[in-house]
Short mmCIF file of C-alpha atoms in Angstrom, two decimals:
data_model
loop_
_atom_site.label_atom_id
_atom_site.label_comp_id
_atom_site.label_asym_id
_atom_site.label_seq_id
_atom_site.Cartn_x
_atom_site.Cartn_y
_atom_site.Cartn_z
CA UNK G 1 0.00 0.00 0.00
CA UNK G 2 0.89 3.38 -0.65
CA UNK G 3 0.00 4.81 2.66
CA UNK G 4 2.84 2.57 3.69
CA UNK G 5 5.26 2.95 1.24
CA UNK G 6 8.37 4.87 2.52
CA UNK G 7 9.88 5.34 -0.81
CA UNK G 8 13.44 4.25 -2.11
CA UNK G 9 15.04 5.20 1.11
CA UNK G 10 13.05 5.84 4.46
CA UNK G 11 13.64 6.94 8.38
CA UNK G 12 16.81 5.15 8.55
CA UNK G 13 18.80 6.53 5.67
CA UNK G 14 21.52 9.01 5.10
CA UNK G 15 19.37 10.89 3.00
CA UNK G 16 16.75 11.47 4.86
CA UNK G 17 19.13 13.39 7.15
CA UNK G 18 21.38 14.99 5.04
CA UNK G 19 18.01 16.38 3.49
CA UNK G 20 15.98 17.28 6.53
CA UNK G 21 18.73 20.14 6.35
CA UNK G 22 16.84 23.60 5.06
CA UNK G 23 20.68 24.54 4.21
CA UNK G 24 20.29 22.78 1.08
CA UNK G 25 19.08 25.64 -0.20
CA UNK G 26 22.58 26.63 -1.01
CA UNK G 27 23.47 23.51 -2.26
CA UNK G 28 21.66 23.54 -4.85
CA UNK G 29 22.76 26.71 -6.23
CA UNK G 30 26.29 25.42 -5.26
CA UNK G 31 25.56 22.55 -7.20
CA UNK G 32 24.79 24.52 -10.52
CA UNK G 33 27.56 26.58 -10.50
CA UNK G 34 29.60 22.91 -10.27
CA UNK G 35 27.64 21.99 -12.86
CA UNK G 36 28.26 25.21 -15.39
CA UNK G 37 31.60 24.13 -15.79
CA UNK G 38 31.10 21.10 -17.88
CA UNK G 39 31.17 22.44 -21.42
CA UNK G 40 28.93 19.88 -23.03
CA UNK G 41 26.47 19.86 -20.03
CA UNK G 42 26.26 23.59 -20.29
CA UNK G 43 25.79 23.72 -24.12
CA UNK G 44 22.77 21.20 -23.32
CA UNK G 45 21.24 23.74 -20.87
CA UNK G 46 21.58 26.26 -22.58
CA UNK G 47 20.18 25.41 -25.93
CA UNK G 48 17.24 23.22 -24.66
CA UNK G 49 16.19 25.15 -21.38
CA UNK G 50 13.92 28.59 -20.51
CA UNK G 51 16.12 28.97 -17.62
CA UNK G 52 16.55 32.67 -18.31
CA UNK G 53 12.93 33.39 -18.85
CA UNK G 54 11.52 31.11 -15.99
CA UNK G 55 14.15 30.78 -13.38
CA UNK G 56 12.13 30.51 -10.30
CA UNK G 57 9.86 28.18 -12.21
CA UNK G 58 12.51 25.82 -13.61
CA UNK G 59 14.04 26.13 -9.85
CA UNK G 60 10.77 24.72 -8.39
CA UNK G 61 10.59 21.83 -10.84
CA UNK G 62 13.96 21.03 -10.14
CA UNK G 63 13.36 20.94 -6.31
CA UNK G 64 10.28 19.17 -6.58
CA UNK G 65 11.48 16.58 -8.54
CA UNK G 66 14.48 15.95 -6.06
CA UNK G 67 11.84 16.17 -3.00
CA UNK G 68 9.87 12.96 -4.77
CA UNK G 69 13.20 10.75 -5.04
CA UNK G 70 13.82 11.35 -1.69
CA UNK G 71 10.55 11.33 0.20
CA UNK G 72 7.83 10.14 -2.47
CA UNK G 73 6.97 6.89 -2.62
CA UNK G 74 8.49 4.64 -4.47
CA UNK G 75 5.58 4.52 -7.33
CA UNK G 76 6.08 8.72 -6.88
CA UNK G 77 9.94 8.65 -7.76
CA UNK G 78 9.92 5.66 -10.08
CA UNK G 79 7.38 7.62 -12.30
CA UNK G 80 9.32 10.88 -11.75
CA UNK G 81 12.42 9.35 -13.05
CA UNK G 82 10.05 7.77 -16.37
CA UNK G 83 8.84 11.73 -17.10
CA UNK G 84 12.56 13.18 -17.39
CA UNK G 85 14.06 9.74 -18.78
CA UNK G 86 11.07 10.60 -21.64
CA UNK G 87 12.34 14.17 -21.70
CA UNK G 88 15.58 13.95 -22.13
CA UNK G 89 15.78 11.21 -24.39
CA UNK G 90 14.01 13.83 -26.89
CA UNK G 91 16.61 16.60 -26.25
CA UNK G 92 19.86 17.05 -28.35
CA UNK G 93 22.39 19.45 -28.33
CA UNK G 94 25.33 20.81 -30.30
CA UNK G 95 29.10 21.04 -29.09
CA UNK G 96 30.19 24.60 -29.12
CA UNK G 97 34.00 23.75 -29.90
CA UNK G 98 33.39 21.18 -32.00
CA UNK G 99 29.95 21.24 -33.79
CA UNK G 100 28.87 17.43 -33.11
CA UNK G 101 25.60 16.56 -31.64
CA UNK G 102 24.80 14.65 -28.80
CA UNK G 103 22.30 13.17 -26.95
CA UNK G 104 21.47 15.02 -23.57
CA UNK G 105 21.13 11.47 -22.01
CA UNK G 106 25.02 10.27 -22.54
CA UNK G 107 25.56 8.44 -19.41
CA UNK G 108 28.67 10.82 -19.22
CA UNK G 109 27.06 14.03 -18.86
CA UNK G 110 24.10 12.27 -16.45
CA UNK G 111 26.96 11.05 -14.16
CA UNK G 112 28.36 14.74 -14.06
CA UNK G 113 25.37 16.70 -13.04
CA UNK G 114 24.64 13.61 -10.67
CA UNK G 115 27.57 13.99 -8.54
CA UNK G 116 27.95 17.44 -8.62
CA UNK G 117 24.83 17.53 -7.38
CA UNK G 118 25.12 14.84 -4.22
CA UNK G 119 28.43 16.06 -3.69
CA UNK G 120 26.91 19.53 -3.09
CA UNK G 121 24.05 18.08 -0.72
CA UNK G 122 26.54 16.35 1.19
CA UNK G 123 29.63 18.88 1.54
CA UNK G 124 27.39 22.01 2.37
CA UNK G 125 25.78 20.17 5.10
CA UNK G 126 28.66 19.14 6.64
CA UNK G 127 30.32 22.77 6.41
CA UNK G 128 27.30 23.51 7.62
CA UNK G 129 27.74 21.43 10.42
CA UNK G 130 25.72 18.08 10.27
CA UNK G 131 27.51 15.66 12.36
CA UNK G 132 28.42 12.34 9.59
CA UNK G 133 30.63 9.61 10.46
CA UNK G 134 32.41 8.29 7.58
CA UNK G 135 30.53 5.34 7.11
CA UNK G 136 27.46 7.52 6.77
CA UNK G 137 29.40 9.76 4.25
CA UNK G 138 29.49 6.40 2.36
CA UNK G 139 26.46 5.37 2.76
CA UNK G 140 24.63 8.46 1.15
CA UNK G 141 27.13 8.23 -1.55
CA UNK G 142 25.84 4.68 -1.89
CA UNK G 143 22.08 5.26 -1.12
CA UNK G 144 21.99 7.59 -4.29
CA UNK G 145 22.86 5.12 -6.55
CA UNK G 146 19.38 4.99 -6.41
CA UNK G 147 18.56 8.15 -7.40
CA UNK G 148 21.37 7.66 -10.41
CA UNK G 149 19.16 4.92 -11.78
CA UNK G 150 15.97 6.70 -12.05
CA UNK G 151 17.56 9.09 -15.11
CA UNK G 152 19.02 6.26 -16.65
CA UNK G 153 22.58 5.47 -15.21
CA UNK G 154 23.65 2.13 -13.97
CA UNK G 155 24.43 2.61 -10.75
CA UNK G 156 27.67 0.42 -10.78
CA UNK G 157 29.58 3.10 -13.07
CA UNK G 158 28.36 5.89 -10.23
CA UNK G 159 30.61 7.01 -7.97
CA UNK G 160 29.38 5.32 -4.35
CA UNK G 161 31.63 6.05 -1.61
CA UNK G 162 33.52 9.58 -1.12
CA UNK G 163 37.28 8.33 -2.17
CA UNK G 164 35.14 7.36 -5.57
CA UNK G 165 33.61 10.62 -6.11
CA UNK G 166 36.99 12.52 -5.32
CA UNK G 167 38.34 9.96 -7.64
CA UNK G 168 35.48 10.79 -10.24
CA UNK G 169 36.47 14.44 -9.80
CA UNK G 170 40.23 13.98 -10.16
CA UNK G 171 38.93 12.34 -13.90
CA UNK G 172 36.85 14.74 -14.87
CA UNK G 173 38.81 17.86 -14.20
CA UNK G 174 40.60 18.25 -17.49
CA UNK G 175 37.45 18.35 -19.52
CA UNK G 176 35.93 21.12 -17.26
CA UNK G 177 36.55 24.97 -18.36
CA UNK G 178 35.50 28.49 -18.26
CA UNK G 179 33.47 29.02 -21.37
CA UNK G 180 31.55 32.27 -22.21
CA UNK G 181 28.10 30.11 -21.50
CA UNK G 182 29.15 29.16 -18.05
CA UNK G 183 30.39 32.66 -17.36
CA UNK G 184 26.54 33.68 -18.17
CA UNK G 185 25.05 31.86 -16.55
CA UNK G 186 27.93 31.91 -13.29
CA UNK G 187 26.43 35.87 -13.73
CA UNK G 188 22.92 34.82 -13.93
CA UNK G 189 22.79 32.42 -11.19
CA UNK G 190 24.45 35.22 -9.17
CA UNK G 191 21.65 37.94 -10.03
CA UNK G 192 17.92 36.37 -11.40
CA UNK G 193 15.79 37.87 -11.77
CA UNK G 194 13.49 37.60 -8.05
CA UNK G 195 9.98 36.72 -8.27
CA UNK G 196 7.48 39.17 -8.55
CA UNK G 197 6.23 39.33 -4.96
CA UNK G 198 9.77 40.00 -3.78
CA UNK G 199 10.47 42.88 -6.43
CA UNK G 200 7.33 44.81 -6.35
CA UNK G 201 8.19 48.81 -6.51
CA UNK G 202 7.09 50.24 -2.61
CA UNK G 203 6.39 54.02 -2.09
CA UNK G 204 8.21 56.45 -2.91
CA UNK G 205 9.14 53.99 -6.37
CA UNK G 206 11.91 51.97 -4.06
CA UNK G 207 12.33 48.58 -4.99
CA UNK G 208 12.98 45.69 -1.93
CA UNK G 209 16.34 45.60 -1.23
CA UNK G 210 16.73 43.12 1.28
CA UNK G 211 15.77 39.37 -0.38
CA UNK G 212 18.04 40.74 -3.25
CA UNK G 213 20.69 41.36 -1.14
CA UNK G 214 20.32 38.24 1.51
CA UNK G 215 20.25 36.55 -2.26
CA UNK G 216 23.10 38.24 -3.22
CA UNK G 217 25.12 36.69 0.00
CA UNK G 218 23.44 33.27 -0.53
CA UNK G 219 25.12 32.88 -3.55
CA UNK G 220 28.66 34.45 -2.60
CA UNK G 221 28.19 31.89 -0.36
CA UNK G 222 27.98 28.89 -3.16
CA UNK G 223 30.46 30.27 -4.64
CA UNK G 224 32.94 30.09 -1.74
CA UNK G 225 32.16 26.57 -1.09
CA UNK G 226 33.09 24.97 -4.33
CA UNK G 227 36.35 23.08 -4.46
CA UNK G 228 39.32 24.72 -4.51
CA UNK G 229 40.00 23.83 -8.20
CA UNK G 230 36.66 25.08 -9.42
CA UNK G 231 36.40 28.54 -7.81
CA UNK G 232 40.10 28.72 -9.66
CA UNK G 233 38.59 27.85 -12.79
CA UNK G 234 35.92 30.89 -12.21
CA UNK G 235 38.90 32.77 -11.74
CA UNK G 236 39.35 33.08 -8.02
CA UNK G 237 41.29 32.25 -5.47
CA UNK G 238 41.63 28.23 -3.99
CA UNK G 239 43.12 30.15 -0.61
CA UNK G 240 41.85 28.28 2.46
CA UNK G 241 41.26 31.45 4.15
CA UNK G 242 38.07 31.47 1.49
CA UNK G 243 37.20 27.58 1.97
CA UNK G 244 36.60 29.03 5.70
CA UNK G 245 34.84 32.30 5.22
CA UNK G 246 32.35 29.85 3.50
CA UNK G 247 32.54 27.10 6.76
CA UNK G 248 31.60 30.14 8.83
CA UNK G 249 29.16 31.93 6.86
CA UNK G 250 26.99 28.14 6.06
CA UNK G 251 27.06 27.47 9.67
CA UNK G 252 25.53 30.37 10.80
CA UNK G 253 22.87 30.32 7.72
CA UNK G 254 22.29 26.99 9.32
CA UNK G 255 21.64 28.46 13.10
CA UNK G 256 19.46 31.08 11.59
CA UNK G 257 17.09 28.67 9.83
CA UNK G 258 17.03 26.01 12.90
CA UNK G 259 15.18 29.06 14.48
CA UNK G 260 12.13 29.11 12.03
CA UNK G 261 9.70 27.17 12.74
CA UNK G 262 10.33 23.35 11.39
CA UNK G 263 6.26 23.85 9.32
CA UNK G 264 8.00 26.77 6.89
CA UNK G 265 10.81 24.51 6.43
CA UNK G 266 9.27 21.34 5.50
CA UNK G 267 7.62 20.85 1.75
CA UNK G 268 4.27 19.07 1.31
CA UNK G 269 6.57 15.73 0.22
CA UNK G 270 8.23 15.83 2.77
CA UNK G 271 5.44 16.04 5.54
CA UNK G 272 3.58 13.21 4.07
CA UNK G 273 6.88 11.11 4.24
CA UNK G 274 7.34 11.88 7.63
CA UNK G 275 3.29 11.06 7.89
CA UNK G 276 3.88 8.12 6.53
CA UNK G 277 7.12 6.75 8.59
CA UNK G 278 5.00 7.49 12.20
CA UNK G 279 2.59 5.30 10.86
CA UNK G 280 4.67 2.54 9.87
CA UNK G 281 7.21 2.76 12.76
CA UNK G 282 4.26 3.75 15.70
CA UNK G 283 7.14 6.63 16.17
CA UNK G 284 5.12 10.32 16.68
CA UNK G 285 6.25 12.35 13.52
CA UNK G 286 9.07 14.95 13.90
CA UNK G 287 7.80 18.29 15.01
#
């Protein structure tokens, strides 16, 4: 049944930790600027998305579609991962230094944006300061294998433990570069566009300046907490000193947020997940 379904990981996994953290809100955006620096995955962005003209909108999609592999049920996620295996295996692209076309589902450019995107989940939570052992630093490496299978990877050529995925990276470096499409969209990820009920004009013909400028540090943020070798590649400094500007920065975002009340920080998936768990375990859900 459904109702008692806890989807392709549940109570006891990694993930469902690592993503009860609200300070994956900047790992995501950490995550895209990884992601920009992939030449080929950029050019498929860029010439198949509306990212420009509906950033919130493609944001939300995106976010929603992570919240149902990691607290929908398993029918939720499996049919999730059918809808964008369907969509991308329609979308081509072009290679802008060497003209050939290729398919926007080549395991190679999946496997990219999937670890740059767990590895972001994983390392800004931990700057963040979410206590993981090793083995559980593993283990969500391992658990989202998973995930990798529902766009079409095998999960045995994903990366599935953290000496993999820093061996992945150490691979995949000398394809990655600064090209003029990741450097606009490095610039638009750093200033959208903000949604209309956040940039209404107030008296006096003043726009809101504070979500554009708590955006504004949100995303210096991101930025700080890429690896070394990418925030060189975006033309900045690897220095340490940065690596822990970011540490400090994160882990006070994190405070902040643990003061909200846990309701505006949980999504409708989520909730029902947690629903769902108290009835299957007997265990009052989390408040």
């Amino acid at each position: 049944m459904d109702s008692d379904d806890l989807g392709l990981f549940g109570p006891g996994s990694v993930t469902w930790k690592v993503h009860a953290e609200p300070i994956l809100i900047v790992a995501g955006l950490r995550s895209l600027y990884l992601q920009a620096l992939h030449p080929r995955a950029m050019a498929g962005v860029a010439q198949n998305s509306n990212y420009r003209t509906d950033a919130w909108g493609r944001l939300v999609r995106t976010a929603t579609y992570v919240a149902t592999t990691v607290y929908g049920t398993t029918a939720e996620a499996e049919e999730a991962g059918r809808r964008l295996r369907r969509l991308h295996a329609r979308l081509r692209a072009t290679d802008p230094a060497t003209g050939e076309q290729f398919r926007i589902d080549d395991p190679d450019l999946l496997r990219w944006v999937h670890v740059a995107e767990v590895e972001s989940f994983l390392d800004t939570a931990r700057r963040a300061g979410l206590p993981l052992t090793p083995a559980e630093v593993d283990g969500y490496y391992t658990e989202q294998r998973r995930a990798a299978a529902l766009v079409g990877l095998d999960p045995a050529d994903v990366p599935g433990t953290a000496a993999e995925v820093a061996d992945y990276y150490r691979a995949v470096q000398p394809e990655l570069r600064m090209t003029r499409e990741a450097a606009e969209t490095a610039l638009f990820l750093t200033a959208p566009p903000l949604p209309w009920n956040l940039s209404l004009p107030v008296r006096l013909g003043v726009t809101l300046g504070p979500p554009r400028w708590a955006y504004f540090g949100i995303a210096g943020t991101a930025l700080a907490l890429l690896p070394a070798w990418a925030r060189r590649l975006y033309g900045g400094l690897g220095l340490p000193t940065t690596a822990l500007s970011a540490d400090l920065t994160v882990r006070g975002l994190r405070l902040a947020l643990a003061a909200l009340p846990q309701r505006w920080l949980e999504g409708p998936l989520q909730q029902a997940a947690m629903e769902r768990a108290a009835r299957v375990t007997g265990a009052p859900p989390a408040s």
